[in-house]
CSV table of C-alpha atoms in Angstrom, one decimal:
chain,number,residue,atom,x,y,z
A,232,MET,CA,3.6,-49.9,-8.6
A,233,VAL,CA,1.4,-52.4,-6.8
A,234,ASP,CA,3.0,-55.1,-4.6
A,235,GLN,CA,2.4,-58.5,-6.1
A,236,GLU,CA,1.8,-60.0,-2.7
A,237,LEU,CA,-1.7,-58.5,-2.9
A,238,PHE,CA,-2.5,-61.0,-5.7
A,239,VAL,CA,-0.7,-64.1,-4.6
A,240,CYS,CA,-2.3,-65.9,-1.6
A,241,GLY,CA,-0.5,-67.9,1.0
A,242,SER,CA,-1.6,-71.3,0.1
A,243,ASP,CA,-2.0,-70.7,-3.6
A,244,GLN,CA,1.7,-70.3,-4.6
A,245,VAL,CA,2.7,-73.7,-5.9
A,246,GLY,CA,5.8,-75.5,-4.6
A,247,ARG,CA,7.3,-78.8,-5.7
A,248,GLU,CA,5.9,-81.1,-3.0
A,249,ALA,CA,2.3,-82.2,-2.5
A,250,GLY,CA,0.1,-83.7,0.1
A,251,VAL,CA,-0.5,-81.1,2.7
A,252,LYS,CA,-4.0,-80.2,3.9
A,253,ALA,CA,-5.8,-76.9,3.4
A,254,VAL,CA,-9.4,-75.8,3.7
A,255,VAL,CA,-10.3,-74.2,0.4
A,256,TYR,CA,-13.3,-72.6,-1.3
A,257,ASP,CA,-13.9,-71.5,-4.9
A,258,ARG,CA,-17.1,-69.4,-4.6
A,259,TYR,CA,-18.7,-67.2,-2.0
A,260,GLY,CA,-21.3,-68.7,0.2
A,261,SER,CA,-22.1,-70.3,3.5
A,262,ALA,CA,-19.7,-72.6,5.4
A,263,ASP,CA,-20.9,-75.4,3.2
A,264,VAL,CA,-18.7,-74.3,0.3
A,265,LEU,CA,-15.6,-75.1,2.3
A,266,ARG,CA,-13.7,-78.4,1.8
A,267,VAL,CA,-10.5,-79.9,2.9
A,268,GLU,CA,-8.1,-80.5,0.0
A,269,GLU,CA,-4.5,-81.7,-0.5
A,270,VAL,CA,-2.4,-78.9,-2.0
A,271,PRO,CA,1.3,-78.4,-2.9
A,272,VAL,CA,3.6,-77.0,-0.2
A,273,PRO,CA,3.9,-73.3,-1.0
A,274,SER,CA,7.4,-72.0,-1.8
A,275,PRO,CA,8.5,-68.6,-0.4
A,276,THR,CA,9.7,-65.9,-2.7
A,277,ALA,CA,11.8,-62.9,-1.8
A,278,GLY,CA,10.8,-61.3,1.6
A,279,GLN,CA,8.5,-64.2,2.5
A,280,LEU,CA,8.5,-67.0,5.0
A,281,ARG,CA,6.9,-70.4,4.9
A,282,VAL,CA,5.1,-71.1,8.3
A,283,LYS,CA,4.1,-74.4,9.6
A,284,ILE,CA,0.8,-73.5,11.2
A,285,ALA,CA,0.2,-74.5,14.8
A,286,ALA,CA,-2.9,-72.4,15.4
A,287,THR,CA,-5.0,-69.8,13.5
A,288,SER,CA,-7.7,-67.8,15.3
A,289,VAL,CA,-11.0,-67.0,13.5
A,290,ASN,CA,-12.0,-63.3,12.9
A,291,LEU,CA,-15.2,-61.9,11.7
A,292,SER,CA,-13.3,-60.8,8.6
A,293,ASP,CA,-12.9,-64.5,7.7
A,294,TRP,CA,-16.7,-65.0,7.8
A,295,GLU,CA,-17.2,-61.9,5.7
A,296,CYS,CA,-14.6,-63.1,3.1
A,297,LEU,CA,-16.3,-66.5,3.0
A,298,ARG,CA,-19.7,-64.9,2.3
A,299,GLY,CA,-18.4,-62.1,0.1
A,300,SER,CA,-20.5,-59.7,2.2
A,301,PRO,CA,-20.3,-56.8,3.0
A,302,ALA,CA,-19.2,-55.8,-0.5
A,303,TYR,CA,-15.7,-54.7,0.7
A,304,ALA,CA,-15.0,-58.3,1.5
A,305,ARG,CA,-14.7,-58.9,-2.3
A,306,ILE,CA,-11.8,-56.5,-2.8
A,307,GLY,CA,-9.4,-58.3,-5.2
A,308,GLY,CA,-12.0,-60.9,-6.1
A,309,LEU,CA,-15.3,-59.5,-7.2
A,310,ARG,CA,-16.8,-62.7,-8.6
A,311,PHE,CA,-14.6,-65.3,-7.0
A,312,PRO,CA,-12.5,-65.4,-3.8
A,313,ALA,CA,-9.1,-63.8,-4.2
A,314,CYS,CA,-7.6,-66.3,-1.8
A,315,ARG,CA,-8.8,-69.9,-1.8
A,316,THR,CA,-7.8,-70.4,1.9
A,317,LEU,CA,-8.9,-68.1,4.6
A,318,GLY,CA,-7.3,-67.5,8.0
A,319,SER,CA,-5.0,-64.5,8.7
A,320,ASP,CA,-4.2,-64.6,12.5
A,321,ILE,CA,-1.6,-67.3,12.4
A,322,ALA,CA,1.0,-68.7,14.9
A,323,GLY,CA,3.5,-71.4,14.1
A,324,LEU,CA,7.1,-72.4,13.2
A,325,VAL,CA,9.2,-70.9,10.4
A,326,ASP,CA,9.8,-73.7,8.0
A,327,ASP,CA,11.7,-71.9,5.2
A,328,VAL,CA,12.6,-68.4,4.3
A,329,GLY,CA,12.9,-66.6,1.0
A,330,GLU,CA,15.7,-64.4,-0.3
A,331,GLY,CA,16.3,-61.2,1.8
A,332,VAL,CA,14.6,-62.4,5.0
A,333,THR,CA,16.8,-61.3,7.9
A,334,ARG,CA,14.7,-61.3,11.1
A,335,PHE,CA,13.7,-64.9,11.1
A,336,ARG,CA,15.2,-68.3,10.4
A,337,PRO,CA,13.8,-71.9,10.3
A,338,GLY,CA,12.6,-73.1,13.7
A,339,ASP,CA,11.6,-69.7,15.0
A,340,GLU,CA,8.2,-69.4,16.7
A,341,VAL,CA,6.2,-66.6,15.1
A,342,TYR,CA,2.7,-65.1,15.0
A,343,GLY,CA,1.0,-62.3,13.2
A,344,ASP,CA,-1.8,-61.0,11.1
A,345,ASN,CA,-1.3,-62.4,7.6
A,346,LEU,CA,-4.2,-60.3,6.2
A,347,ARG,CA,-2.7,-59.9,2.6
A,348,LEU,CA,-1.9,-63.5,1.9
A,349,LYS,CA,-4.2,-65.3,4.4
A,350,GLY,CA,-3.9,-69.2,4.1
A,351,GLY,CA,-3.9,-69.9,7.9
A,352,PHE,CA,-6.5,-72.7,7.6
A,353,ALA,CA,-3.9,-75.0,6.3
A,354,GLU,CA,-0.8,-77.0,7.4
A,355,TYR,CA,1.5,-74.5,5.8
A,356,THR,CA,1.2,-70.9,4.5
A,357,LEU,CA,3.3,-68.1,3.2
A,358,ALA,CA,3.6,-64.7,5.0
A,359,PRO,CA,5.6,-61.5,4.3
A,360,GLU,CA,8.4,-61.0,6.9
A,361,SER,CA,6.8,-57.6,7.8
A,362,ALA,CA,3.6,-59.2,9.0
A,363,LEU,CA,5.2,-61.4,11.7
A,364,ALA,CA,6.7,-61.1,15.1
A,365,HIS,CA,8.6,-63.5,17.4
A,366,LYS,CA,6.1,-65.3,19.6
A,367,PRO,CA,6.6,-64.5,23.3
A,368,ALA,CA,7.8,-67.6,25.1
A,369,GLN,CA,5.1,-67.0,27.8
A,370,LEU,CA,2.3,-67.5,25.3
A,371,THR,CA,1.2,-70.8,23.7
A,372,PHE,CA,0.7,-70.9,19.9
A,373,ILE,CA,-3.1,-70.9,20.6
A,374,GLU,CA,-2.9,-67.8,22.8
A,375,ALA,CA,-0.6,-65.9,20.4
A,376,SER,CA,-2.9,-66.5,17.5
A,377,THR,CA,-5.8,-64.7,19.2
A,378,ILE,CA,-3.9,-61.4,19.4
A,379,PRO,CA,-2.8,-59.8,16.1
A,380,GLN,CA,-6.0,-58.6,14.4
A,381,ALA,CA,-8.2,-58.4,17.5
A,382,GLY,CA,-5.5,-56.8,19.6
A,383,ALA,CA,-4.7,-54.1,17.0
A,384,ILE,CA,-8.3,-53.1,16.8
A,385,ALA,CA,-8.8,-53.0,20.5
A,386,LEU,CA,-5.6,-51.0,21.1
A,387,GLN,CA,-6.3,-48.4,18.4
A,388,GLY,CA,-10.1,-48.4,19.2
A,389,THR,CA,-9.5,-47.4,22.9
A,390,LYS,CA,-6.7,-45.0,22.3
A,391,GLY,CA,-7.1,-41.8,24.3
A,392,VAL,CA,-9.3,-43.3,27.0
A,393,VAL,CA,-8.7,-41.7,30.4
A,394,THR,CA,-10.0,-42.2,33.9
A,395,GLY,CA,-13.6,-41.4,34.4
A,396,ARG,CA,-14.6,-41.5,30.7
A,397,ARG,CA,-17.8,-43.4,29.7
A,398,VAL,CA,-17.0,-45.9,27.0
A,399,LEU,CA,-19.4,-48.1,25.0
A,400,ILE,CA,-18.2,-51.0,22.9
A,401,ASN,CA,-20.8,-52.5,20.5
A,402,GLY,CA,-20.0,-56.1,19.7
A,403,ALA,CA,-18.1,-56.4,22.9
A,404,GLY,CA,-18.6,-60.1,23.4
A,405,GLY,CA,-16.2,-61.2,20.6
A,406,GLY,CA,-12.4,-61.2,20.4
A,407,SER,CA,-11.7,-57.5,19.8
A,408,GLY,CA,-14.5,-56.5,22.2
A,409,SER,CA,-13.2,-58.6,25.1
A,410,PHE,CA,-9.7,-57.1,24.7
A,411,ALA,CA,-11.2,-53.6,24.4
A,412,ILE,CA,-13.2,-53.9,27.5
A,413,GLN,CA,-10.1,-54.9,29.5
A,414,LEU,CA,-8.0,-52.1,28.0
A,415,ALA,CA,-10.6,-49.4,28.7
A,416,LYS,CA,-11.1,-50.6,32.3
A,417,ARG,CA,-7.3,-50.7,32.8
A,418,LEU,CA,-7.3,-47.0,31.7
A,419,GLY,CA,-10.0,-46.2,34.3
A,420,ALA,CA,-13.1,-45.9,32.2
A,421,HIS,CA,-16.7,-46.9,33.0
A,422,VAL,CA,-17.4,-49.5,30.3
A,423,THR,CA,-20.7,-50.6,28.8
A,424,GLY,CA,-20.6,-53.7,26.5
A,425,VAL,CA,-23.3,-54.4,23.9
A,426,ASP,CA,-23.9,-57.8,22.3
A,427,ASN,CA,-26.6,-60.5,22.2
A,428,ALA,CA,-28.2,-61.9,25.4
A,429,SER,CA,-26.0,-65.0,25.5
A,430,LYS,CA,-22.9,-62.8,26.1
A,431,LEU,CA,-24.1,-60.5,28.8
A,432,ASP,CA,-22.5,-62.5,31.6
A,433,PHE,CA,-19.3,-62.9,29.6
A,434,MET,CA,-18.9,-59.2,29.1
A,435,ARG,CA,-19.4,-58.6,32.8
A,436,SER,CA,-16.9,-61.3,33.6
A,437,VAL,CA,-14.1,-59.5,31.6
A,438,GLY,CA,-14.8,-56.2,33.2
A,439,ALA,CA,-17.8,-54.4,31.7
A,440,ASP,CA,-19.6,-52.3,34.3
A,441,HIS,CA,-22.9,-52.6,32.4
A,442,ALA,CA,-24.0,-55.0,29.7
A,443,ILE,CA,-26.8,-54.4,27.1
A,444,ASP,CA,-28.6,-56.9,24.9
A,445,TYR,CA,-28.9,-55.1,21.6
A,446,ARG,CA,-32.0,-57.1,20.7
A,447,ARG,CA,-33.9,-55.6,23.6
A,448,ASP,CA,-32.4,-52.1,24.1
A,449,ASP,CA,-31.2,-49.4,21.8
A,450,PHE,CA,-27.9,-48.2,23.2
A,451,THR,CA,-28.1,-44.9,21.3
A,452,ARG,CA,-31.1,-43.9,23.4
A,453,THR,CA,-29.5,-43.2,26.7
A,454,SER,CA,-29.8,-40.5,29.4
A,455,GLN,CA,-26.1,-40.7,30.0
A,456,PRO,CA,-24.2,-40.3,26.7
A,457,TYR,CA,-20.8,-41.7,26.1
A,458,ASP,CA,-17.4,-40.1,25.6
A,459,LEU,CA,-16.2,-42.9,23.3
A,460,ILE,CA,-18.1,-45.5,21.3
A,461,LEU,CA,-16.2,-48.2,19.6
A,462,ASP,CA,-18.6,-49.9,17.2
A,463,LEU,CA,-17.5,-53.3,15.8
A,464,ALA,CA,-20.8,-53.9,14.0
A,465,ALA,CA,-22.1,-50.6,12.7
A,466,HIS,CA,-25.7,-50.6,11.4
A,467,ARG,CA,-27.4,-47.6,12.8
A,468,SER,CA,-27.9,-44.0,11.5
A,469,VAL,CA,-25.4,-41.2,11.9
A,470,PHE,CA,-27.9,-39.3,13.9
A,471,ALA,CA,-28.4,-42.1,16.3
A,472,TYR,CA,-24.7,-42.3,17.0
A,473,ARG,CA,-24.5,-38.5,17.4
A,474,ARG,CA,-27.4,-38.8,20.0
A,475,ALA,CA,-25.4,-41.3,22.0
A,476,LEU,CA,-22.3,-39.2,22.2
A,477,ALA,CA,-21.5,-36.6,24.8
A,478,PRO,CA,-20.3,-33.2,23.6
A,479,GLY,CA,-16.7,-33.6,22.6
A,480,GLY,CA,-17.2,-37.4,22.3
A,481,THR,CA,-15.8,-39.7,19.7
A,482,TYR,CA,-17.5,-42.5,17.6
A,483,ARG,CA,-15.2,-45.0,15.8
A,484,CYS,CA,-16.5,-47.9,13.8
A,485,VAL,CA,-14.7,-51.0,12.5
A,486,GLY,CA,-16.9,-53.0,10.2
A,487,GLY,CA,-20.6,-53.0,9.5
A,488,SER,CA,-22.8,-52.6,6.4
A,489,VAL,CA,-21.4,-50.7,3.5
A,490,THR,CA,-24.3,-48.3,3.6
A,491,THR,CA,-23.6,-47.4,7.2
A,492,LEU,CA,-19.9,-47.1,6.6
A,493,LEU,CA,-20.4,-44.7,3.7
A,494,ARG,CA,-22.8,-42.6,5.7
A,495,VAL,CA,-20.3,-42.4,8.6
A,496,LEU,CA,-17.6,-41.5,6.2
A,497,THR,CA,-19.6,-38.7,4.6
A,498,ALA,CA,-22.5,-37.4,6.7
A,499,GLY,CA,-21.0,-38.6,9.9
A,500,GLN,CA,-18.0,-36.3,9.7
A,501,LEU,CA,-20.2,-33.3,8.8
A,502,VAL,CA,-22.7,-34.0,11.6
A,503,GLY,CA,-19.8,-34.5,14.0
A,504,ARG,CA,-18.2,-31.2,13.1
A,505,LEU,CA,-21.4,-29.3,13.4
A,506,THR,CA,-22.3,-30.7,16.8
A,507,GLY,CA,-18.8,-30.7,18.4
A,508,ARG,CA,-18.3,-34.5,18.2
A,509,ALA,CA,-16.0,-36.7,16.2
A,510,ILE,CA,-17.8,-39.4,14.1
A,511,GLY,CA,-15.7,-41.6,11.7
A,512,ILE,CA,-14.2,-44.9,10.7
A,513,LEU,CA,-11.2,-46.3,12.5
A,514,ALA,CA,-8.6,-47.1,9.9
A,515,VAL,CA,-6.8,-50.0,11.7
A,516,LYS,CA,-3.0,-50.0,11.2
A,517,GLU,CA,-1.5,-53.4,10.6
A,518,GLY,CA,1.8,-55.0,11.6
A,519,PRO,CA,3.7,-56.1,14.8
A,520,ALA,CA,4.1,-52.6,16.1
A,521,HIS,CA,0.3,-52.4,16.5
A,522,PHE,CA,-0.3,-55.7,18.2
A,523,GLU,CA,2.9,-56.5,20.2
A,524,PRO,CA,1.9,-54.0,23.0
A,525,LEU,CA,-1.2,-56.1,23.7
A,526,ALA,CA,0.8,-59.3,23.7
A,527,ALA,CA,3.2,-57.8,26.3
A,528,LEU,CA,0.2,-57.1,28.5
A,529,CYS,CA,-1.0,-60.6,28.0
A,530,THR,CA,2.4,-62.1,29.0
A,531,THR,CA,2.3,-60.2,32.3
A,532,GLY,CA,-1.3,-61.1,33.1
A,533,ASP,CA,-2.6,-57.5,32.9
A,534,ILE,CA,-4.9,-58.5,30.0
A,535,ARG,CA,-6.5,-62.0,29.8
A,536,ILE,CA,-7.0,-64.0,26.7
A,537,HIS,CA,-10.5,-65.6,26.5
A,538,ILE,CA,-10.8,-68.6,24.2
A,539,CYS,CA,-14.3,-69.7,23.6
A,540,ARG,CA,-13.6,-73.0,21.7
A,541,THR,CA,-11.0,-74.7,19.7
A,542,PHE,CA,-11.6,-76.7,16.5
A,543,ALA,CA,-9.6,-79.0,14.3
A,544,LEU,CA,-8.6,-78.2,10.7
A,545,ASP,CA,-11.5,-80.3,9.3
A,546,GLU,CA,-13.9,-78.4,11.5
A,547,VAL,CA,-13.1,-75.0,10.0
A,548,PRO,CA,-16.7,-74.7,8.6
A,549,ALA,CA,-18.1,-75.1,12.1
A,550,ALA,CA,-15.5,-72.7,13.5
A,551,LEU,CA,-16.4,-70.0,11.0
A,552,ALA,CA,-20.1,-70.4,11.5
A,553,HIS,CA,-19.7,-70.2,15.3
A,554,VAL,CA,-18.1,-66.8,14.9
A,555,GLY,CA,-20.1,-65.5,12.0
A,556,GLU,CA,-23.5,-66.4,13.6
A,557,GLY,CA,-22.5,-64.5,16.8
A,558,ARG,CA,-22.2,-67.5,19.1
A,559,ALA,CA,-18.5,-67.0,20.2
A,560,SER,CA,-17.7,-65.3,23.5
A,561,GLY,CA,-14.0,-64.2,23.1
A,562,LYS,CA,-11.9,-66.0,20.5
A,563,VAL,CA,-12.3,-69.2,18.5
A,564,VAL,CA,-9.1,-71.0,17.4
A,565,VAL,CA,-8.4,-73.6,14.8
A,566,VAL,CA,-5.6,-75.9,16.1
A,567,LEU,CA,-3.4,-78.1,14.0
A,568,SER,CA,-1.8,-81.1,15.6
């Protein structure tokens, strides 16, 4: 039996009232296909909450779903977007609850990765109870919105790092990367960050021991191979990744071209086994249990949240382009007044 939540998006489920703003799109394309539209207030069904959005951070997955590329971004909507309103990393106030919701009540401050229903680039959206957590009082809504998806990737991507290990993070200048750098350094690793030239200083500022401009240098050609590579933008060959790994090392990728991901999934595992390395895709686990540990570190100041820019709701196209075109250092957040 397939959960119906997979097919009903957060800002698409019609309620009785009208007149709230949402950023919508009806076809895949550039940021130009987005527009602000008045939509009905969505009504929560069993197990759902209606959240009044205070802030929604932008992830690379939002840009991919806007463009419909790579191909996996079209899951659930091959020809047209499955959800008319993007935005999964939300923070806000519970406005209403559906039948069976027990952990939250109206007025609660919440945050989470609403990846199934999305709808965060709107004044209100729906979210399943299981996707949300109570927002720590020490964090603002803007800060909390940066954590769920990026934090889960960073925590799981750096799992197993120990003192003295050499870690490389490709795409380290963005949200997940900036968290991953700090987590790996906190665990005692020597960290190399890879991104474009405009982010070299930023990667060093968050703790990278070494920073590489991928446009100038090939990080897979190194005299000192890495014990762990966390690749947030996989586009190279399996053999290049193997070359960059030390014996016993691990390569994990999250995102990238479909061709590369398929090669990693098939040839990568075989090449890894034959050469004493682990090469594979990181299947990121969702839900509060997988991002709350990072939020706890942020509340104590052990991990810092880096916000590149904030945008208003009607500036969502610019916010998505800022992330998708590789110009964001850290996180970008859409803030609702």
